[in-house]
PDB file of C-alpha atoms in Angstrom:
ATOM      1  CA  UNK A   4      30.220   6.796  -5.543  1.00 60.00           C
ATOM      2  CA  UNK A   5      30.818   3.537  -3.201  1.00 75.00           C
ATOM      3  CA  UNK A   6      33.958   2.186  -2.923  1.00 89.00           C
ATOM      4  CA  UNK A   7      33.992  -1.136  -0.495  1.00 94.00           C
ATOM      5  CA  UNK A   8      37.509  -2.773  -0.645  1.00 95.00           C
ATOM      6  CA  UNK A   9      38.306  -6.371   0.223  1.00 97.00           C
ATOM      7  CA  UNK A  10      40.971  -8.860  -0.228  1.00 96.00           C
ATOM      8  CA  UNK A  11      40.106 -11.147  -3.163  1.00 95.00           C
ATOM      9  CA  UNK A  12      41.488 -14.436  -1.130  1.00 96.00           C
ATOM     10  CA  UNK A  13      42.337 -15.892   1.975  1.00 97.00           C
ATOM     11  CA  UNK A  14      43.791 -19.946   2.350  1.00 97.00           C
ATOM     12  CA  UNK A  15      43.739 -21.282   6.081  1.00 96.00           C
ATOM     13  CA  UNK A  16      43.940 -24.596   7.891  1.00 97.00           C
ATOM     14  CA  UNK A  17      41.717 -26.165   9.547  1.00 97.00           C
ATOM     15  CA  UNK A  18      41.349 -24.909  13.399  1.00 97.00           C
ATOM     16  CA  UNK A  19      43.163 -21.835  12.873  1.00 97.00           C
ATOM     17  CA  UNK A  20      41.950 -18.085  12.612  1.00 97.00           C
ATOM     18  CA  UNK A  21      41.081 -15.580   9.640  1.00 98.00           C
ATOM     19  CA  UNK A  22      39.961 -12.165   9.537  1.00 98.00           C
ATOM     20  CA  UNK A  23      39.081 -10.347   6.503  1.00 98.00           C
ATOM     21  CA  UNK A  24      39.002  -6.827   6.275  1.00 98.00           C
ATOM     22  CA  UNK A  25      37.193  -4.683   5.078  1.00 98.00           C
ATOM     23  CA  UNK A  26      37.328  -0.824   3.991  1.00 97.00           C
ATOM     24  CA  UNK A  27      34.725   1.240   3.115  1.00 96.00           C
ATOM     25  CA  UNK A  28      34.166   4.984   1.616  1.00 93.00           C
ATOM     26  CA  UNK A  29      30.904   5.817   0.931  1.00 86.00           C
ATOM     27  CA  UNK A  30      28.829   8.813   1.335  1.00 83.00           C
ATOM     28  CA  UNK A  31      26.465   8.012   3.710  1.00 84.00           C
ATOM     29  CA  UNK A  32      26.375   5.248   6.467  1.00 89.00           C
ATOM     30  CA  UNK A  33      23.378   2.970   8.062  1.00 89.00           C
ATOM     31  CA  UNK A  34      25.461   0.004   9.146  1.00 92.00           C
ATOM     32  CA  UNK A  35      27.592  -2.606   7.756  1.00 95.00           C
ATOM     33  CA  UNK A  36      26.415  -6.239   6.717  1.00 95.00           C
ATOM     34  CA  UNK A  37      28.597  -9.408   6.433  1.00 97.00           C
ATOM     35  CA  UNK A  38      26.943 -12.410   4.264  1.00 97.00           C
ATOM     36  CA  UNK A  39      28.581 -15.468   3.686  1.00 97.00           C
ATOM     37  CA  UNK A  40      27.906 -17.387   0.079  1.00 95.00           C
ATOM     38  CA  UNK A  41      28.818 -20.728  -0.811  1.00 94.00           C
ATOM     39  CA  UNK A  42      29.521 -21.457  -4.251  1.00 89.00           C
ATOM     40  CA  UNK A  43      25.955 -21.606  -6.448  1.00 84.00           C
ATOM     41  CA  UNK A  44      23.986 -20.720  -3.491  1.00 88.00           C
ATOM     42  CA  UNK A  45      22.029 -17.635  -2.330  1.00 90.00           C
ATOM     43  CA  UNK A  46      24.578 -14.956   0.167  1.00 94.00           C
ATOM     44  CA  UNK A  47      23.232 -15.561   4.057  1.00 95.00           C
ATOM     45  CA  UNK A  48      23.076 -13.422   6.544  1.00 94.00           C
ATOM     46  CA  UNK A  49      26.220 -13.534   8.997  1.00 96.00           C
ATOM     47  CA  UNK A  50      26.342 -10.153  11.348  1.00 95.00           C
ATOM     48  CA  UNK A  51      25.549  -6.555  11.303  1.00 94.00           C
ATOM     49  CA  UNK A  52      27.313  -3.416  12.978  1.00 95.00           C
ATOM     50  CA  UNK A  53      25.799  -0.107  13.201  1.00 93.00           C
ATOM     51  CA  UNK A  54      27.869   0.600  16.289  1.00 94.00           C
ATOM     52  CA  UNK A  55      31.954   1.015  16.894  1.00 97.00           C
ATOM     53  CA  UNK A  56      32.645  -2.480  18.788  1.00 97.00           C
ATOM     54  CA  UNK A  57      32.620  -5.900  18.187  1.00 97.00           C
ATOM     55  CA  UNK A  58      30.070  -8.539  18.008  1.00 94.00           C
ATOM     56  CA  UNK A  59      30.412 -11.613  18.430  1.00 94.00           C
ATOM     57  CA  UNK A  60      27.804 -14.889  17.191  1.00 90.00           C
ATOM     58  CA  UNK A  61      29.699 -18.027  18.428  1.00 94.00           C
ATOM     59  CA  UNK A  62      32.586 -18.418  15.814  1.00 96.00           C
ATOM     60  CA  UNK A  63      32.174 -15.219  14.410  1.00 97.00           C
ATOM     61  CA  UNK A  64      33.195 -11.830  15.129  1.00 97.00           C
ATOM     62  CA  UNK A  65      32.296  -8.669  13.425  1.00 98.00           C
ATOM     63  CA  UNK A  66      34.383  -5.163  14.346  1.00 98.00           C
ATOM     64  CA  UNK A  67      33.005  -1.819  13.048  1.00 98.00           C
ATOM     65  CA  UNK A  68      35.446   1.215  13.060  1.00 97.00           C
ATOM     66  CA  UNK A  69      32.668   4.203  11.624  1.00 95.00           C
ATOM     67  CA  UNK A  70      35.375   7.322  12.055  1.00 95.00           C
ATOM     68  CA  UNK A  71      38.327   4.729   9.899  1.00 96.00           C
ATOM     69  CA  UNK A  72      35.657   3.103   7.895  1.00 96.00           C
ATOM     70  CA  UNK A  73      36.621  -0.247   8.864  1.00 97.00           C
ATOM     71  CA  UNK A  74      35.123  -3.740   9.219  1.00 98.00           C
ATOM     72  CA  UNK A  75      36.326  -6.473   9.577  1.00 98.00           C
ATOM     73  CA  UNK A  76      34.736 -10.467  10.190  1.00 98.00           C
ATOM     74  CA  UNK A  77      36.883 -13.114  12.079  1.00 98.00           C
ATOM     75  CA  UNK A  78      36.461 -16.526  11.773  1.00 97.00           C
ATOM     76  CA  UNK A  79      37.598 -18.558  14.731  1.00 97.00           C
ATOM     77  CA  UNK A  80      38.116 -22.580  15.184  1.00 97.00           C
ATOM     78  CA  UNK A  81      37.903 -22.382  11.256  1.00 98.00           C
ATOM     79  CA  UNK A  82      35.861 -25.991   9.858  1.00 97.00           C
ATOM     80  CA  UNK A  83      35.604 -27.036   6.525  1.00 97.00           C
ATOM     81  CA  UNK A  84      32.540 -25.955   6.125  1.00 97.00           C
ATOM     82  CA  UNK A  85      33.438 -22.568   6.184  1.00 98.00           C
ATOM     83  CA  UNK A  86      34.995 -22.502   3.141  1.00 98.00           C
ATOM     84  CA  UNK A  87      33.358 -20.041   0.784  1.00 97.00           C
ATOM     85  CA  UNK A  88      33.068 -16.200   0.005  1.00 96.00           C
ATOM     86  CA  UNK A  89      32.247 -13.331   2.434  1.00 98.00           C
ATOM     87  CA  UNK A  90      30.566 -10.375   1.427  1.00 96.00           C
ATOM     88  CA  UNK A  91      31.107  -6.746   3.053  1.00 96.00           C
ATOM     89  CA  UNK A  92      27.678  -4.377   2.237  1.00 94.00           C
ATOM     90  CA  UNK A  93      27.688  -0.657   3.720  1.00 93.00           C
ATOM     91  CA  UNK A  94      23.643   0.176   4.083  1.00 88.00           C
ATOM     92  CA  UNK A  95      23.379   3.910   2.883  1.00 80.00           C
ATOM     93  CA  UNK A  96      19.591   3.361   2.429  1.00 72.00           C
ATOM     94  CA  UNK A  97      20.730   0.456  -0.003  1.00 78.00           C
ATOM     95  CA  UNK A  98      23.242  -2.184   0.318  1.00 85.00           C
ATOM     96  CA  UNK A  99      26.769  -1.681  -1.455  1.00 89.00           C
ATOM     97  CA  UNK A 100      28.657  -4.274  -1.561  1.00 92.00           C
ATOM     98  CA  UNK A 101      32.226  -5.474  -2.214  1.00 93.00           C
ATOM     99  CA  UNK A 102      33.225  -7.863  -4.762  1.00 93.00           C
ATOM    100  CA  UNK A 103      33.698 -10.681  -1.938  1.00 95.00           C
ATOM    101  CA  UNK A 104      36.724 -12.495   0.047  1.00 97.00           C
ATOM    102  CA  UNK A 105      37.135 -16.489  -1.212  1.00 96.00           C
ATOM    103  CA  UNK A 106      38.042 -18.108   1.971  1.00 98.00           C
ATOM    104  CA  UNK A 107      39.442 -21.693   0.893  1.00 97.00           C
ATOM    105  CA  UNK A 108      40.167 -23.987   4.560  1.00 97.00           C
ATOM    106  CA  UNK A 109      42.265 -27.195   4.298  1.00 96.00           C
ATOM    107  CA  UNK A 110      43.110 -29.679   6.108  1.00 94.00           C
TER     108      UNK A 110
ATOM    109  CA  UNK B  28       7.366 -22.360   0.295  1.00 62.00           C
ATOM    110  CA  UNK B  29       9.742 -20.211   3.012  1.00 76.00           C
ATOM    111  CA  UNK B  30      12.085 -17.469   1.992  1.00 93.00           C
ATOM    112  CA  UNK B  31      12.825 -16.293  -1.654  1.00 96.00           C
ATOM    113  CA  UNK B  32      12.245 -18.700  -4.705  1.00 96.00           C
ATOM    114  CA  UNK B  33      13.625 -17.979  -7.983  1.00 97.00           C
ATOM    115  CA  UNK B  34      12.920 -20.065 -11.124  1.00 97.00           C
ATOM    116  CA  UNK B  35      14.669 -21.414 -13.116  1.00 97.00           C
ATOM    117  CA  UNK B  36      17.112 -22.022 -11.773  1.00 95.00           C
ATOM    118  CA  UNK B  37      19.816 -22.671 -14.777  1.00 96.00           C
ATOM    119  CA  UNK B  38      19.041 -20.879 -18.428  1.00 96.00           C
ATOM    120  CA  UNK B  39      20.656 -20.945 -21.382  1.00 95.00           C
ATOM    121  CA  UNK B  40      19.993 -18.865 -24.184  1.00 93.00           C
ATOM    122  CA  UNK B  41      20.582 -17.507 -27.601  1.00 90.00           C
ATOM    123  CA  UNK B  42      20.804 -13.375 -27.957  1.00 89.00           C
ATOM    124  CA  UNK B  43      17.461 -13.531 -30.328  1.00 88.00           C
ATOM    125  CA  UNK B  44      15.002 -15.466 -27.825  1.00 89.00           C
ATOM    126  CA  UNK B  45      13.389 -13.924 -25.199  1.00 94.00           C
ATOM    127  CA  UNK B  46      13.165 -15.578 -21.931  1.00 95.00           C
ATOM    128  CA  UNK B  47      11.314 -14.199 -18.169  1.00 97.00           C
ATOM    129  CA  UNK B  48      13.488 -14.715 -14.591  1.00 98.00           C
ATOM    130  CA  UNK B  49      10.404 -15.203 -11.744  1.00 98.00           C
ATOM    131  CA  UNK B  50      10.848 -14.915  -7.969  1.00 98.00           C
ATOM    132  CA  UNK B  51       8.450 -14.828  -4.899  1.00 97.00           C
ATOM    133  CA  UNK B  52       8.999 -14.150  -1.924  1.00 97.00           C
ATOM    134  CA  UNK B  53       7.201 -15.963   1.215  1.00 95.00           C
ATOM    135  CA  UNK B  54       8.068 -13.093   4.171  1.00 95.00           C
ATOM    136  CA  UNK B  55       5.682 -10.401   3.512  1.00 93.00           C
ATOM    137  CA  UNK B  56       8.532  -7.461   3.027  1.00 93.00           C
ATOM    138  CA  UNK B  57       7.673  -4.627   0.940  1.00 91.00           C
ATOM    139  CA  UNK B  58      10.863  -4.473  -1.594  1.00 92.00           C
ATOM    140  CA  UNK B  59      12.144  -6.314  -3.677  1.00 94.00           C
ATOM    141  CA  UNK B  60      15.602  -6.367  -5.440  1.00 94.00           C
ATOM    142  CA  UNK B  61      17.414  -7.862  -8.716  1.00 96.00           C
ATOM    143  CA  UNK B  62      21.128  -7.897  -8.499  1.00 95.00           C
ATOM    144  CA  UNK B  63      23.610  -8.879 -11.087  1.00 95.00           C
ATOM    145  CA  UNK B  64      26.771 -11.184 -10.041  1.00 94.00           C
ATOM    146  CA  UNK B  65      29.779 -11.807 -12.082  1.00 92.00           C
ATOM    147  CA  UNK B  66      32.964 -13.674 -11.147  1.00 86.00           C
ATOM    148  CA  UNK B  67      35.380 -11.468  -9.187  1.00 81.00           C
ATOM    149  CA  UNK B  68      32.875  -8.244  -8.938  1.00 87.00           C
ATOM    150  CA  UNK B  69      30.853  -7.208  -6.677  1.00 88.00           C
ATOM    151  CA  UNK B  70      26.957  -7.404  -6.543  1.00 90.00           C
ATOM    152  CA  UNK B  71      25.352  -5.341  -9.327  1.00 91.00           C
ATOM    153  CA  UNK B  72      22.482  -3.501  -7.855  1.00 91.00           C
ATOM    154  CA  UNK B  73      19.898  -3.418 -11.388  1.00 94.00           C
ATOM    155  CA  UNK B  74      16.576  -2.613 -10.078  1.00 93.00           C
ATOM    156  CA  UNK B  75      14.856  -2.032  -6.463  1.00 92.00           C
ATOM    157  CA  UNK B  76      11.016  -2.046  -5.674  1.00 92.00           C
ATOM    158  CA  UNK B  77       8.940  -0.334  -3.183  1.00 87.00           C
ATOM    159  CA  UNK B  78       5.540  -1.620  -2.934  1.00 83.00           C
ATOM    160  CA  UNK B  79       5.221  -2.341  -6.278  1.00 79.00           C
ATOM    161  CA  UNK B  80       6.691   0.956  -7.778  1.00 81.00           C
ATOM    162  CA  UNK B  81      10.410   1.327  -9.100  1.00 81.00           C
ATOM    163  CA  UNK B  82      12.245   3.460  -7.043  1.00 78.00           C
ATOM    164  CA  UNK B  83      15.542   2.484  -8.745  1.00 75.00           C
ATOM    165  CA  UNK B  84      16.823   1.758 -12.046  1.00 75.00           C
ATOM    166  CA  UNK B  85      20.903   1.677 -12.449  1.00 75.00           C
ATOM    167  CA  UNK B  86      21.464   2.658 -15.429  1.00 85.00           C
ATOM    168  CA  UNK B  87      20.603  -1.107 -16.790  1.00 92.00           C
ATOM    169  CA  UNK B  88      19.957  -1.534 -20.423  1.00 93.00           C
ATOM    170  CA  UNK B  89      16.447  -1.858 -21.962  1.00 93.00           C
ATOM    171  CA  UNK B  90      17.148  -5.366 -22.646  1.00 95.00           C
ATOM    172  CA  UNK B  91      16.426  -5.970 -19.563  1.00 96.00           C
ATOM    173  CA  UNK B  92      12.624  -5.335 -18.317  1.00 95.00           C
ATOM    174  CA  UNK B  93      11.361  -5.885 -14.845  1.00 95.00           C
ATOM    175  CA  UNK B  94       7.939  -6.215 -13.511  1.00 95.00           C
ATOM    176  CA  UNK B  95       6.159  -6.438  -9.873  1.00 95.00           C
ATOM    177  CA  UNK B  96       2.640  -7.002 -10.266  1.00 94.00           C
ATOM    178  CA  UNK B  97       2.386  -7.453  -6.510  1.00 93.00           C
ATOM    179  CA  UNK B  98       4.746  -6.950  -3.338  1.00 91.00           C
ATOM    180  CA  UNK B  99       5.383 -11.189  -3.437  1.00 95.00           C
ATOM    181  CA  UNK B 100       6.177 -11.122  -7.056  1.00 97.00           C
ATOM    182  CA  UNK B 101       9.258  -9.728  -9.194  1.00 97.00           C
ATOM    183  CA  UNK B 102       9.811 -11.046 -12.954  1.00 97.00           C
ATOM    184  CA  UNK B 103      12.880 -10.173 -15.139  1.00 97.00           C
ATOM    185  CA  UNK B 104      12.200 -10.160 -18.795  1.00 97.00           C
ATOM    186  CA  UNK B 105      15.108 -10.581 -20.867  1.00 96.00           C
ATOM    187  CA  UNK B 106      15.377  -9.792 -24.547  1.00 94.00           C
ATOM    188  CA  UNK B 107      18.193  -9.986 -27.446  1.00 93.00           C
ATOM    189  CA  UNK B 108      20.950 -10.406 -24.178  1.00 94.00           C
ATOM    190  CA  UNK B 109      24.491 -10.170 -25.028  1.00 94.00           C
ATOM    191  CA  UNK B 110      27.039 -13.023 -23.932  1.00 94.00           C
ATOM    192  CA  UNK B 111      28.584 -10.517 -21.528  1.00 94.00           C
ATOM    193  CA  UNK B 112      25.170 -10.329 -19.980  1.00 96.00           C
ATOM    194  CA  UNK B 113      26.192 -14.278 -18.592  1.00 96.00           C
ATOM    195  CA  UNK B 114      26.083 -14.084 -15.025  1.00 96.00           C
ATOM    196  CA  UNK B 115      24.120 -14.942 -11.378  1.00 96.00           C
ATOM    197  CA  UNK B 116      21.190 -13.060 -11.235  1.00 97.00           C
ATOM    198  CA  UNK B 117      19.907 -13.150  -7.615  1.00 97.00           C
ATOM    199  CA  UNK B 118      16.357 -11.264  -6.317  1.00 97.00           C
ATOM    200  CA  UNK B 119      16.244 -10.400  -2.969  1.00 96.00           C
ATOM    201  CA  UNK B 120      13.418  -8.959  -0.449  1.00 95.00           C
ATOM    202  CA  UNK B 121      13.768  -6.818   2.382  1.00 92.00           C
ATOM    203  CA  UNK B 122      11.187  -5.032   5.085  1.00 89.00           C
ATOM    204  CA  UNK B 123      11.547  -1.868   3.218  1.00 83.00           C
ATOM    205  CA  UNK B 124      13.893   0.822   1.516  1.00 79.00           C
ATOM    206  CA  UNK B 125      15.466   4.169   2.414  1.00 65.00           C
ATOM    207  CA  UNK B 126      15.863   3.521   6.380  1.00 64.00           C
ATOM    208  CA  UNK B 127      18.700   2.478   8.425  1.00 66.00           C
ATOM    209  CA  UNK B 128      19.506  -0.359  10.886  1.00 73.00           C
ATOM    210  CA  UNK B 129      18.418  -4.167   9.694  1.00 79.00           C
ATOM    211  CA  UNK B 130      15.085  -2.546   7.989  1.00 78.00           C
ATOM    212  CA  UNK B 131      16.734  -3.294   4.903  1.00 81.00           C
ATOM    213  CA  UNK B 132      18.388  -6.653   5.465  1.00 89.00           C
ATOM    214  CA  UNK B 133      18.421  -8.187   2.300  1.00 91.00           C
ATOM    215  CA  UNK B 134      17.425 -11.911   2.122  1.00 94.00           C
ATOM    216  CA  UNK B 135      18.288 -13.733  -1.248  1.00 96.00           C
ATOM    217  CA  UNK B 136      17.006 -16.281  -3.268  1.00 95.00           C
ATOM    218  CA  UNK B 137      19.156 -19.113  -4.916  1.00 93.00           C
ATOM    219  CA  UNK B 138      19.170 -17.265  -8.200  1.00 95.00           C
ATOM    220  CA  UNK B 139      19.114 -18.114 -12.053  1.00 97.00           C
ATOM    221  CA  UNK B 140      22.264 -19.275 -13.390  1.00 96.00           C
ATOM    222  CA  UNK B 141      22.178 -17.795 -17.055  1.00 96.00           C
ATOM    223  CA  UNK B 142      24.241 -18.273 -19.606  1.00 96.00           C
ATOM    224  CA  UNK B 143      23.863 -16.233 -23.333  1.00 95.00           C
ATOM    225  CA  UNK B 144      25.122 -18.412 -26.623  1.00 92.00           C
TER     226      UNK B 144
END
């Protein structure tokens, strides 16, 4: 089977950094996904790693380890906004996907 | 209409009724999805379609019945639910099934909120 580990929450202020990580076993491997979802609404579409490296869109980061499966998204210059859960999906022909990371930012 | 629409959007109901989730999708991708969410777990993969045929069913109970009567359209029919069948359910579309890379992107709709009495 899939097994896609995340931590369940994160808390950080406003400004600062988080990374969540994200560890996957799975049998086979097509990429790696991170969505973002805020509460009641539909997950988006945040980054995607196919390739060992990082990638970076503005504020966000994504790092893909394929030989440790290993992930992880980093949120930098963190805003309010940003508050909300972050979803980790391994594509093996169909998206698995972890139970989420609750990021909560204050002020 | 862009993207994925589901409707309705909220639904309550009582295990004896029987009640239909609808969503279309405006990006002209071959698959469709239904997922189940529930607080703390992860996304429930239920049923996936290729062009109109089922290409996956996991293991979801008979209460639950889904139809595509065209690549744009997925329907979930619901009947005699459980209360632990209280949950998101979100459709999603994507270019296609069983390749790599972002072929099989998902993009999601809103979702129906539902809750069983």
């Amino acid at each position: 089977g899939q097994n896609i580990d995340q931590p369940t929450e994160m808390t950080a202020t406003e400004g600062a950094i988080v990374q969540i990580n994200c560890t996957y076993q799975t049998s086979g491997f097509n990429g790696l996904f991170w969505y973002q979802q805020h509460a009641g609404e539909a997950p988006t579409f945040l980054s995607y790693n196919v390739l060992d490296g990082l990638e970076e869109k503005g504020r966000f980061s994504s790092f893909l380890s394929r030989s440790k499966g290993y992930s992880y998204l980093l949120l930098k210059e963190l805003q309010m906004k940003d508050s909300a859960s972050y979803l980790c999906a391994v594509n093996d022909y169909k998206l698995s996907f972890g139970a989420g990371t609750t990021v909560t930012v204050r002020a | 209409e862009t993207g994925v629409t589901q409707t309705p959007r909220h639904l309550v109901m009582g295990m004896t009724n029987k009640k239909s989730l609808k969503c279309e999708q405006h990006l002209g991708h071959n698959a469709m999805y239904w997922y189940k969410q529930s607080a703390k777990k992860p996304l429930e993969l239920m049923f996936v379609y290729s062009l109109e045929e089922r290409v996956e069913n996991n293991s979801v109970p008979s209460r639950f019945s889904p139809e595509c009567p065209n690549s744009s359209h997925l329907f979930l029919h619901l009947h005699t639910l459980q209360p632990e069948d209280s949950a998101l359910y979100l459709c999603a579309s994507s270019q296609g099934v069983l390749a790599g890379g972002r072929y099989n992107e998902q993009f999601f709709g809103p979702g129906t909120r539902l809750t069983v009495l």
